Amino acid sequence: MSGAVLEASVINELRELMGDAFDTLIERFESQSGQYVQSIAAGIAEGNATKIAQAAHPLKSSSKQMGAVKLSELARIIETEAKEKQ
């Protein structure tokens, strides 16, 4: 796993492309990420590997798009492990 937590070049590019809408994008990412994490936690509590994988997948993708490389990598690992348990 990489040591980088955030990829500054991705964040800077998004900030430049989105302009004033960047803050809204960040807020939406935070909200959705929290929902995915809650779904993962619920899936773990229920022993539901499908639910875990279904929540980890979009968390992995959206995190990568936002430059949150560590979170994306962790979500990838969770998704992979959950799929192996299905």
C-alpha positions as semicolon CSV with decimal commas, in nm:
position;residue;x (nm);y (nm);z (nm)
1;M;0,000;0,000;0,000
2;S;0,128;0,342;-0,091
3;G;0,231;0,587;0,180
4;A;0,045;0,878;0,021
5;V;-0,286;0,975;0,179
6;L;-0,390;1,238;-0,074
7;E;-0,277;1,302;-0,429
8;A;-0,237;1,679;-0,441
9;S;-0,224;1,695;-0,820
10;V;-0,571;1,539;-0,848
11;I;-0,713;1,774;-0,585
12;N;-0,556;2,078;-0,748
13;E;-0,685;1,976;-1,089
14;L;-1,036;1,929;-0,953
15;R;-1,020;2,264;-0,776
16;E;-0,914;2,433;-1,099
17;L;-1,179;2,258;-1,310
18;M;-1,464;2,299;-1,063
19;G;-1,396;2,652;-0,946
20;D;-1,653;2,763;-0,692
21;A;-1,831;2,427;-0,714
22;F;-1,528;2,251;-0,566
23;D;-1,647;2,308;-0,208
24;T;-1,984;2,154;-0,293
25;L;-1,807;1,857;-0,450
26;I;-1,602;1,805;-0,133
27;E;-1,914;1,826;0,085
28;R;-2,094;1,571;-0,132
29;F;-1,791;1,340;-0,126
30;E;-1,773;1,361;0,254
31;S;-2,143;1,288;0,292
32;Q;-2,148;0,997;0,049
33;S;-1,825;0,852;0,190
34;G;-1,977;0,857;0,537
35;Q;-2,282;0,673;0,408
36;Y;-2,063;0,409;0,241
37;V;-1,861;0,362;0,561
38;Q;-2,183;0,321;0,759
39;S;-2,304;0,060;0,509
40;I;-1,974;-0,125;0,537
41;A;-2,001;-0,121;0,916
42;A;-2,361;-0,245;0,899
43;G;-2,256;-0,521;0,659
44;I;-1,982;-0,627;0,899
45;A;-2,225;-0,628;1,192
46;E;-2,471;-0,837;0,989
47;G;-2,204;-1,067;0,846
48;N;-2,324;-0,963;0,499
49;A;-2,028;-0,977;0,259
50;T;-2,243;-0,866;-0,036
51;K;-2,348;-0,549;0,144
52;I;-1,988;-0,478;0,237
53;A;-1,864;-0,522;-0,121
54;Q;-2,150;-0,313;-0,262
55;A;-2,061;-0,021;-0,032
56;A;-1,683;-0,055;-0,068
57;H;-1,692;-0,042;-0,449
58;P;-1,826;0,313;-0,492
59;L;-1,616;0,429;-0,196
60;K;-1,309;0,297;-0,377
61;S;-1,400;0,467;-0,703
62;S;-1,509;0,803;-0,567
63;S;-1,208;0,824;-0,337
64;K;-0,974;0,760;-0,625
65;Q;-1,144;1,029;-0,834
66;M;-1,108;1,276;-0,545
67;G;-0,740;1,199;-0,493
68;A;-0,795;1,022;-0,160
69;V;-0,557;0,743;-0,254
70;K;-0,523;0,581;0,089
71;L;-0,900;0,563;0,137
72;S;-0,939;0,424;-0,214
73;E;-0,679;0,156;-0,147
74;L;-0,841;0,057;0,184
75;A;-1,182;0,037;0,017
76;R;-1,031;-0,180;-0,258
77;I;-0,894;-0,420;0,001
78;I;-1,229;-0,433;0,183
79;E;-1,413;-0,495;-0,143
80;T;-1,175;-0,772;-0,246
81;E;-1,194;-0,944;0,091
82;A;-1,574;-0,918;0,097
83;K;-1,606;-1,063;-0,255
84;E;-1,392;-1,359;-0,150
85;K;-1,640;-1,426;0,134
86;Q;-1,952;-1,418;-0,087
